[in-house]
Amino acid sequence: MNELLCQAEGKTLEFKRDLSSPKPLLKTLVAFANTAGGRLVVGVADDRQVLGVANVLDEEERLCSLIADAITPRLVPNVEMITIEDKTLLVVEVFPSGSRPHWLKAEGPEHGVYVRLGSTSRQADAALIGELRRTAEGVAFDELPMPELSLDDLDLATAKKLFHGISPLDDQALRTLKLITSYQGRTVPTKGAVLLFGKDRNLHFSDAWVQCGRFLGTDKTHIFDHIDIHEPLPLALDSIMLFLKKHAMRGADFSQIRRQDVWSIPLTLLREAVINALVHTDYSQRGAPIRISFFDDRIEIENPGILLPGMTVEDMRQGVSKIRNHVLARVFKELNLIEQWGSGVRRIYSEAHALGLPEPQITELGLRVRLVVRLAEPLPVNALPLTRAEQVTEQVTEQVTRLLVCLKGEPLSTKAAMQQLGLSHRPTFIQTYLQPALQAGLIEMTQPQSPKSPTQKYRLKP
């Protein structure tokens, strides 16, 4: 118990002086039950001074009555009396509940549901209440049907191209992967199928995209480059990694027989972190996309959704894993983007240790989870080698400047460059971005003898 008193308040621990204000205490117990469980210690001041509980037997009975009368569905915690320094404390231990969501009866099931975020208890909105209910029932959000849609709303050509050489994506495979399901006698796509391969994914899931930014310095005051990625989620992975590479430095290791590229950022670790964000985002939430922020000293990967009920950050560090999106995880596994179930976070930590990097930090911020990866050495934007194109960007338009930044990593096709720039109108790209850059002699074709070649790409001119 003395060790407990030395711990800071957090997701699974809170201290209360007494029972004089029961509502905050009851909110905490509801939040514990709905999230990862926890212990509430009554009789301890904010400065950890042990005050004890007067008339402890009466207060225990009062507390149990409060819990029984104020919380629904019925919550039955473990209440114990602990003696420290000749003073008696009440310790209320709540376990993650299979009857969630619990709520305060006086506030009702729409407004009285709370979850634990860090050391605070926060009111859950409708989307989060739905998530709590689904996880209690063992139902994944991405397995739910979308009865208003049909198979024509899926980009099956892209899906089959991704699965080419892995397995045929026939009707049986689509059902096994739960990309399609039966609903009232009809075959309809699941939410997971639309998230992965929906033709109008953003229409149905407005925040199912990725925002990448490279910032000057160590905060978000000034942005140097950004890209909005709206590709199917399995393809988005490569676009995200390409963006990170574009703003990293690459060296060479000649100690082996063959030359090996050495990057200034931990690519293997970051790839695992990006996959983890894509697969574990709570796509039922609305408000913001997945965000990748590249600073001089760190890279932050932030995705919507709190940790699943029963999970804590410490659990993640120890390799404990729960899958939020079963369809997405299964497809990523079949595409060999996930090596084995539940290994992602453990690999992130082990890779950081192997590279001698500070341990990655995982925190819950509001209804989002943020993973922070510290770089071995600061990488200010002005430390990146300047090309001729970058040296003359002040003489050209903002659109051309953005194209030059995109091409800093490697040659890109017209389609790939448009995707990086977040453009969908080809004539605008050609007239405003591509042609001015070619005419200024800032970029060149990789196949100048075949200007209209379908495999034509563009690169920065030396």
Short mmCIF file of N, CA and C in Angstrom, two decimals, residues 6-142:
data_model
loop_
_atom_site.label_atom_id
_atom_site.label_comp_id
_atom_site.label_asym_id
_atom_site.label_seq_id
_atom_site.Cartn_x
_atom_site.Cartn_y
_atom_site.Cartn_z
N CYS A 6 2.84 6.24 -3.31
CA CYS A 6 3.93 6.95 -3.98
C CYS A 6 3.67 7.15 -5.48
N GLN A 7 2.65 6.47 -6.00
CA GLN A 7 2.37 6.56 -7.42
C GLN A 7 1.58 7.82 -7.74
N ALA A 8 1.72 8.29 -8.98
CA ALA A 8 0.96 9.46 -9.42
C ALA A 8 -0.43 9.01 -9.87
N GLU A 9 -1.39 9.90 -9.72
CA GLU A 9 -2.72 9.61 -10.23
C GLU A 9 -2.65 9.42 -11.74
N GLY A 10 -3.46 8.52 -12.23
CA GLY A 10 -3.41 8.23 -13.65
C GLY A 10 -4.66 7.50 -14.10
N LYS A 11 -4.51 6.74 -15.16
CA LYS A 11 -5.67 6.09 -15.77
C LYS A 11 -6.33 5.10 -14.82
N THR A 12 -5.55 4.47 -13.95
CA THR A 12 -6.11 3.43 -13.08
C THR A 12 -5.95 3.74 -11.59
N LEU A 13 -5.71 4.99 -11.26
CA LEU A 13 -5.52 5.34 -9.84
C LEU A 13 -5.97 6.76 -9.57
N GLU A 14 -6.74 6.92 -8.48
CA GLU A 14 -7.14 8.27 -8.04
C GLU A 14 -7.28 8.28 -6.53
N PHE A 15 -6.94 9.44 -5.91
CA PHE A 15 -7.04 9.62 -4.46
C PHE A 15 -8.14 10.64 -4.16
N LYS A 16 -8.86 10.39 -3.07
CA LYS A 16 -9.88 11.33 -2.61
C LYS A 16 -9.68 11.57 -1.11
N ARG A 17 -9.92 12.81 -0.70
CA ARG A 17 -9.76 13.17 0.72
C ARG A 17 -10.84 12.50 1.57
N ASP A 18 -12.10 12.58 1.08
CA ASP A 18 -13.23 12.03 1.84
C ASP A 18 -14.41 11.83 0.90
N LEU A 19 -15.57 11.55 1.48
CA LEU A 19 -16.78 11.31 0.69
C LEU A 19 -17.72 12.51 0.67
N SER A 20 -17.20 13.70 0.98
CA SER A 20 -18.06 14.88 1.08
C SER A 20 -18.63 15.30 -0.27
N SER A 21 -17.94 14.97 -1.36
CA SER A 21 -18.44 15.30 -2.71
C SER A 21 -18.55 14.00 -3.50
N PRO A 22 -19.67 13.32 -3.38
CA PRO A 22 -19.75 11.98 -3.97
C PRO A 22 -19.79 11.93 -5.49
N LYS A 23 -20.29 12.98 -6.16
CA LYS A 23 -20.45 12.90 -7.61
C LYS A 23 -19.12 12.69 -8.34
N PRO A 24 -18.07 13.49 -8.07
CA PRO A 24 -16.78 13.23 -8.75
C PRO A 24 -16.26 11.83 -8.50
N LEU A 25 -16.48 11.33 -7.29
CA LEU A 25 -16.05 9.98 -6.95
C LEU A 25 -16.79 8.95 -7.79
N LEU A 26 -18.11 9.13 -7.93
CA LEU A 26 -18.91 8.19 -8.71
C LEU A 26 -18.55 8.24 -10.19
N LYS A 27 -18.26 9.44 -10.71
CA LYS A 27 -17.82 9.58 -12.10
C LYS A 27 -16.53 8.79 -12.32
N THR A 28 -15.63 8.86 -11.34
CA THR A 28 -14.37 8.13 -11.45
C THR A 28 -14.62 6.63 -11.51
N LEU A 29 -15.50 6.12 -10.67
CA LEU A 29 -15.78 4.69 -10.65
C LEU A 29 -16.43 4.23 -11.95
N VAL A 30 -17.33 5.03 -12.49
CA VAL A 30 -17.94 4.72 -13.80
C VAL A 30 -16.87 4.69 -14.87
N ALA A 31 -15.98 5.68 -14.84
CA ALA A 31 -14.91 5.75 -15.84
C ALA A 31 -13.98 4.55 -15.73
N PHE A 32 -13.63 4.16 -14.52
CA PHE A 32 -12.79 2.96 -14.33
C PHE A 32 -13.46 1.74 -14.95
N ALA A 33 -14.75 1.54 -14.64
CA ALA A 33 -15.46 0.36 -15.13
C ALA A 33 -15.55 0.34 -16.65
N ASN A 34 -15.69 1.51 -17.26
CA ASN A 34 -15.84 1.60 -18.72
C ASN A 34 -14.52 1.52 -19.46
N THR A 35 -13.42 1.71 -18.76
CA THR A 35 -12.14 1.81 -19.45
C THR A 35 -11.22 0.64 -19.10
N ALA A 36 -10.32 0.82 -18.13
CA ALA A 36 -9.34 -0.23 -17.86
C ALA A 36 -9.34 -0.67 -16.40
N GLY A 37 -10.42 -0.36 -15.67
CA GLY A 37 -10.43 -0.66 -14.25
C GLY A 37 -9.58 0.35 -13.49
N GLY A 38 -9.49 0.16 -12.18
CA GLY A 38 -8.66 1.08 -11.40
C GLY A 38 -9.00 1.01 -9.93
N ARG A 39 -8.23 1.78 -9.14
CA ARG A 39 -8.43 1.83 -7.69
C ARG A 39 -8.61 3.26 -7.23
N LEU A 40 -9.61 3.45 -6.41
CA LEU A 40 -9.89 4.75 -5.80
C LEU A 40 -9.59 4.62 -4.31
N VAL A 41 -8.70 5.51 -3.82
CA VAL A 41 -8.28 5.46 -2.42
C VAL A 41 -8.87 6.67 -1.70
N VAL A 42 -9.70 6.42 -0.70
CA VAL A 42 -10.36 7.49 0.06
C VAL A 42 -9.66 7.64 1.41
N GLY A 43 -9.32 8.92 1.71
CA GLY A 43 -8.65 9.21 2.97
C GLY A 43 -7.24 9.72 2.79
N VAL A 44 -6.92 10.18 1.56
CA VAL A 44 -5.58 10.68 1.25
C VAL A 44 -5.71 12.06 0.61
N ALA A 45 -4.95 13.03 1.12
CA ALA A 45 -4.98 14.39 0.59
C ALA A 45 -4.21 14.47 -0.73
N ASP A 46 -4.35 15.62 -1.42
CA ASP A 46 -3.68 15.80 -2.71
C ASP A 46 -2.17 15.70 -2.59
N ASP A 47 -1.63 16.10 -1.43
CA ASP A 47 -0.18 16.04 -1.24
C ASP A 47 0.27 14.68 -0.71
N ARG A 48 -0.61 13.70 -0.75
CA ARG A 48 -0.38 12.32 -0.33
C ARG A 48 -0.31 12.16 1.20
N GLN A 49 -0.72 13.20 1.92
CA GLN A 49 -0.79 13.06 3.38
C GLN A 49 -1.92 12.09 3.72
N VAL A 50 -1.62 11.12 4.57
CA VAL A 50 -2.62 10.13 4.95
C VAL A 50 -3.50 10.72 6.05
N LEU A 51 -4.78 10.97 5.72
CA LEU A 51 -5.71 11.56 6.67
C LEU A 51 -6.57 10.52 7.35
N GLY A 52 -6.84 9.42 6.64
CA GLY A 52 -7.71 8.39 7.19
C GLY A 52 -9.17 8.75 7.02
N VAL A 53 -10.03 7.79 7.30
CA VAL A 53 -11.47 7.97 7.18
C VAL A 53 -12.09 7.78 8.56
N ALA A 54 -12.78 8.81 9.05
CA ALA A 54 -13.46 8.72 10.34
C ALA A 54 -14.71 7.86 10.21
N ASN A 55 -15.05 7.15 11.25
CA ASN A 55 -16.23 6.29 11.23
C ASN A 55 -16.23 5.39 9.99
N VAL A 56 -15.16 4.67 9.83
CA VAL A 56 -14.91 3.98 8.58
C VAL A 56 -15.99 2.96 8.23
N LEU A 57 -16.55 2.27 9.22
CA LEU A 57 -17.59 1.28 8.92
C LEU A 57 -18.85 1.95 8.36
N ASP A 58 -19.22 3.08 8.96
CA ASP A 58 -20.38 3.82 8.46
C ASP A 58 -20.12 4.36 7.05
N GLU A 59 -18.90 4.87 6.84
CA GLU A 59 -18.57 5.44 5.53
C GLU A 59 -18.50 4.36 4.46
N GLU A 60 -18.04 3.17 4.86
CA GLU A 60 -18.02 2.07 3.89
C GLU A 60 -19.44 1.72 3.46
N GLU A 61 -20.35 1.65 4.44
CA GLU A 61 -21.74 1.33 4.11
C GLU A 61 -22.36 2.42 3.24
N ARG A 62 -22.04 3.68 3.56
CA ARG A 62 -22.57 4.80 2.78
C ARG A 62 -22.04 4.75 1.35
N LEU A 63 -20.76 4.45 1.20
CA LEU A 63 -20.16 4.39 -0.13
C LEU A 63 -20.80 3.28 -0.97
N CYS A 64 -20.98 2.12 -0.38
CA CYS A 64 -21.58 1.01 -1.12
C CYS A 64 -23.01 1.33 -1.53
N SER A 65 -23.73 2.05 -0.68
CA SER A 65 -25.10 2.45 -1.01
C SER A 65 -25.11 3.47 -2.15
N LEU A 66 -24.17 4.41 -2.10
CA LEU A 66 -24.07 5.39 -3.18
C LEU A 66 -23.83 4.71 -4.52
N ILE A 67 -22.92 3.77 -4.52
CA ILE A 67 -22.58 3.06 -5.76
C ILE A 67 -23.79 2.29 -6.28
N ALA A 68 -24.49 1.60 -5.39
CA ALA A 68 -25.64 0.78 -5.79
C ALA A 68 -26.78 1.65 -6.30
N ASP A 69 -26.99 2.82 -5.69
CA ASP A 69 -28.13 3.67 -6.05
C ASP A 69 -27.86 4.57 -7.25
N ALA A 70 -26.59 4.92 -7.50
CA ALA A 70 -26.29 5.97 -8.49
C ALA A 70 -25.79 5.45 -9.82
N ILE A 71 -25.34 4.21 -9.88
CA ILE A 71 -24.69 3.71 -11.11
C ILE A 71 -25.50 2.57 -11.70
N THR A 72 -25.68 2.62 -13.02
CA THR A 72 -26.36 1.54 -13.73
C THR A 72 -25.63 1.29 -15.05
N PRO A 73 -25.60 0.03 -15.54
CA PRO A 73 -25.96 -1.21 -14.88
C PRO A 73 -25.22 -1.35 -13.54
N ARG A 74 -25.72 -2.23 -12.72
CA ARG A 74 -25.20 -2.36 -11.36
C ARG A 74 -23.70 -2.64 -11.37
N LEU A 75 -22.99 -1.90 -10.54
CA LEU A 75 -21.55 -2.05 -10.43
C LEU A 75 -21.22 -2.60 -9.03
N VAL A 76 -20.46 -3.68 -8.99
CA VAL A 76 -20.10 -4.29 -7.70
C VAL A 76 -18.58 -4.30 -7.56
N PRO A 77 -18.00 -3.21 -7.05
CA PRO A 77 -16.55 -3.17 -6.88
C PRO A 77 -16.12 -3.90 -5.62
N ASN A 78 -14.82 -4.05 -5.49
CA ASN A 78 -14.24 -4.65 -4.29
C ASN A 78 -13.84 -3.50 -3.35
N VAL A 79 -14.44 -3.44 -2.15
CA VAL A 79 -14.15 -2.36 -1.20
C VAL A 79 -13.43 -2.95 0.01
N GLU A 80 -12.26 -2.39 0.30
CA GLU A 80 -11.46 -2.90 1.41
C GLU A 80 -11.09 -1.76 2.34
N MET A 81 -10.80 -2.10 3.57
CA MET A 81 -10.28 -1.14 4.56
C MET A 81 -8.82 -1.48 4.82
N ILE A 82 -7.95 -0.49 4.63
CA ILE A 82 -6.51 -0.67 4.78
C ILE A 82 -6.01 0.29 5.87
N THR A 83 -5.19 -0.21 6.79
CA THR A 83 -4.66 0.63 7.85
C THR A 83 -3.21 1.00 7.56
N ILE A 84 -2.93 2.30 7.56
CA ILE A 84 -1.58 2.84 7.36
C ILE A 84 -1.36 3.95 8.38
N GLU A 85 -0.24 3.90 9.05
CA GLU A 85 0.10 4.93 10.04
C GLU A 85 -1.03 5.09 11.07
N ASP A 86 -1.60 3.98 11.49
CA ASP A 86 -2.69 3.96 12.47
C ASP A 86 -3.95 4.66 11.96
N LYS A 87 -4.04 4.84 10.65
CA LYS A 87 -5.24 5.47 10.08
C LYS A 87 -5.82 4.52 9.02
N THR A 88 -7.13 4.49 8.94
CA THR A 88 -7.80 3.55 8.05
C THR A 88 -8.27 4.24 6.77
N LEU A 89 -7.95 3.60 5.66
CA LEU A 89 -8.35 4.10 4.35
C LEU A 89 -9.36 3.15 3.73
N LEU A 90 -10.18 3.69 2.85
CA LEU A 90 -11.08 2.87 2.04
C LEU A 90 -10.48 2.76 0.64
N VAL A 91 -10.32 1.54 0.16
CA VAL A 91 -9.79 1.32 -1.18
C VAL A 91 -10.87 0.62 -2.01
N VAL A 92 -11.30 1.30 -3.07
CA VAL A 92 -12.35 0.76 -3.95
C VAL A 92 -11.68 0.30 -5.24
N GLU A 93 -11.72 -1.00 -5.50
CA GLU A 93 -11.11 -1.55 -6.70
C GLU A 93 -12.20 -1.92 -7.70
N VAL A 94 -12.09 -1.35 -8.90
CA VAL A 94 -13.07 -1.60 -9.97
C VAL A 94 -12.36 -2.34 -11.09
N PHE A 95 -13.00 -3.36 -11.62
CA PHE A 95 -12.42 -4.12 -12.72
C PHE A 95 -13.09 -3.72 -14.04
N PRO A 96 -12.38 -3.86 -15.17
CA PRO A 96 -13.03 -3.56 -16.46
C PRO A 96 -14.31 -4.38 -16.58
N SER A 97 -15.39 -3.72 -16.93
CA SER A 97 -16.69 -4.37 -16.87
C SER A 97 -17.13 -4.92 -18.23
N GLY A 98 -17.73 -6.11 -18.19
CA GLY A 98 -18.33 -6.68 -19.39
C GLY A 98 -19.74 -6.18 -19.62
N SER A 99 -20.23 -5.34 -18.71
CA SER A 99 -21.59 -4.79 -18.85
C SER A 99 -21.56 -3.33 -19.29
N ARG A 100 -20.41 -2.87 -19.74
CA ARG A 100 -20.31 -1.47 -20.18
C ARG A 100 -21.19 -1.21 -21.41
N PRO A 101 -21.63 0.02 -21.56
CA PRO A 101 -21.24 1.18 -20.75
C PRO A 101 -22.07 1.32 -19.47
N HIS A 102 -21.39 1.71 -18.39
CA HIS A 102 -22.06 2.10 -17.15
C HIS A 102 -22.28 3.61 -17.20
N TRP A 103 -23.27 4.08 -16.48
CA TRP A 103 -23.52 5.52 -16.46
C TRP A 103 -24.11 5.93 -15.12
N LEU A 104 -24.05 7.24 -14.85
CA LEU A 104 -24.69 7.80 -13.65
C LEU A 104 -26.18 7.87 -13.91
N LYS A 105 -26.94 7.23 -13.05
CA LYS A 105 -28.38 7.12 -13.25
C LYS A 105 -29.03 8.51 -13.36
N ALA A 106 -28.56 9.47 -12.58
CA ALA A 106 -29.17 10.81 -12.57
C ALA A 106 -28.96 11.54 -13.90
N GLU A 107 -27.91 11.17 -14.66
CA GLU A 107 -27.62 11.86 -15.92
C GLU A 107 -28.09 11.07 -17.14
N GLY A 108 -28.43 9.82 -16.94
CA GLY A 108 -28.97 9.03 -18.04
C GLY A 108 -27.92 8.41 -18.93
N PRO A 109 -28.33 7.47 -19.80
CA PRO A 109 -27.37 6.74 -20.64
C PRO A 109 -26.74 7.56 -21.76
N GLU A 110 -27.29 8.72 -22.07
CA GLU A 110 -26.72 9.55 -23.14
C GLU A 110 -25.69 10.54 -22.61
N HIS A 111 -25.85 10.98 -21.37
CA HIS A 111 -24.97 12.02 -20.83
C HIS A 111 -24.19 11.57 -19.59
N GLY A 112 -24.49 10.40 -19.08
CA GLY A 112 -23.87 10.00 -17.82
C GLY A 112 -22.78 8.97 -17.97
N VAL A 113 -22.32 8.71 -19.20
CA VAL A 113 -21.24 7.74 -19.43
C VAL A 113 -19.90 8.47 -19.38
N TYR A 114 -18.96 7.93 -18.62
CA TYR A 114 -17.63 8.54 -18.51
C TYR A 114 -16.55 7.50 -18.80
N VAL A 115 -15.42 7.99 -19.32
CA VAL A 115 -14.26 7.13 -19.56
C VAL A 115 -13.05 7.78 -18.92
N ARG A 116 -12.02 6.99 -18.72
CA ARG A 116 -10.81 7.48 -18.06
C ARG A 116 -9.78 7.84 -19.11
N LEU A 117 -9.36 9.09 -19.10
CA LEU A 117 -8.31 9.57 -20.00
C LEU A 117 -7.22 10.19 -19.15
N GLY A 118 -6.09 9.50 -19.05
CA GLY A 118 -5.04 9.97 -18.15
C GLY A 118 -5.54 9.95 -16.72
N SER A 119 -5.43 11.09 -16.03
CA SER A 119 -5.87 11.16 -14.64
C SER A 119 -7.22 11.85 -14.51
N THR A 120 -7.95 11.97 -15.62
CA THR A 120 -9.26 12.64 -15.57
C THR A 120 -10.35 11.70 -16.08
N SER A 121 -11.56 11.99 -15.65
CA SER A 121 -12.74 11.25 -16.11
C SER A 121 -13.51 12.16 -17.06
N ARG A 122 -13.73 11.66 -18.28
CA ARG A 122 -14.31 12.51 -19.32
C ARG A 122 -15.63 11.93 -19.81
N GLN A 123 -16.57 12.82 -20.05
CA GLN A 123 -17.88 12.39 -20.56
C GLN A 123 -17.72 11.84 -21.97
N ALA A 124 -18.34 10.70 -22.23
CA ALA A 124 -18.25 10.05 -23.54
C ALA A 124 -19.35 10.57 -24.45
N ASP A 125 -19.01 10.78 -25.74
CA ASP A 125 -20.03 11.17 -26.70
C ASP A 125 -20.69 9.94 -27.29
N ALA A 126 -21.63 10.15 -28.21
CA ALA A 126 -22.42 9.04 -28.75
C ALA A 126 -21.54 8.01 -29.45
N ALA A 127 -20.53 8.48 -30.22
CA ALA A 127 -19.67 7.56 -30.95
C ALA A 127 -18.87 6.68 -29.99
N LEU A 128 -18.37 7.29 -28.91
CA LEU A 128 -17.58 6.51 -27.95
C LEU A 128 -18.47 5.55 -27.15
N ILE A 129 -19.68 5.98 -26.85
CA ILE A 129 -20.62 5.07 -26.17
C ILE A 129 -20.88 3.85 -27.04
N GLY A 130 -21.05 4.09 -28.36
CA GLY A 130 -21.24 2.98 -29.28
C GLY A 130 -20.04 2.05 -29.30
N GLU A 131 -18.84 2.62 -29.25
CA GLU A 131 -17.62 1.81 -29.21
C GLU A 131 -17.56 0.96 -27.95
N LEU A 132 -17.92 1.53 -26.80
CA LEU A 132 -17.92 0.79 -25.55
C LEU A 132 -18.91 -0.38 -25.61
N ARG A 133 -20.07 -0.10 -26.18
CA ARG A 133 -21.09 -1.15 -26.28
C ARG A 133 -20.64 -2.27 -27.21
N ARG A 134 -20.05 -1.90 -28.35
CA ARG A 134 -19.61 -2.91 -29.31
C ARG A 134 -18.51 -3.79 -28.72
N THR A 135 -17.55 -3.18 -28.04
CA THR A 135 -16.46 -3.98 -27.48
C THR A 135 -16.95 -4.92 -26.40
N ALA A 136 -17.97 -4.50 -25.65
CA ALA A 136 -18.54 -5.38 -24.63
C ALA A 136 -19.24 -6.57 -25.28
N GLU A 137 -19.83 -6.34 -26.45
CA GLU A 137 -20.54 -7.40 -27.17
C GLU A 137 -19.63 -8.20 -28.08
N GLY A 138 -18.37 -7.79 -28.19
CA GLY A 138 -17.43 -8.50 -29.06
C GLY A 138 -17.65 -8.24 -30.52
N VAL A 139 -18.20 -7.08 -30.86
CA VAL A 139 -18.47 -6.72 -32.26
C VAL A 139 -17.50 -5.62 -32.68
N ALA A 140 -16.83 -5.83 -33.81
CA ALA A 140 -15.90 -4.83 -34.33
C ALA A 140 -16.65 -3.86 -35.24
N PHE A 141 -16.33 -2.58 -35.14
CA PHE A 141 -16.98 -1.56 -35.96
C PHE A 141 -16.84 -1.86 -37.44
N ASP A 142 -15.65 -2.29 -37.85
CA ASP A 142 -15.42 -2.47 -39.30
C ASP A 142 -16.04 -3.75 -39.85
#
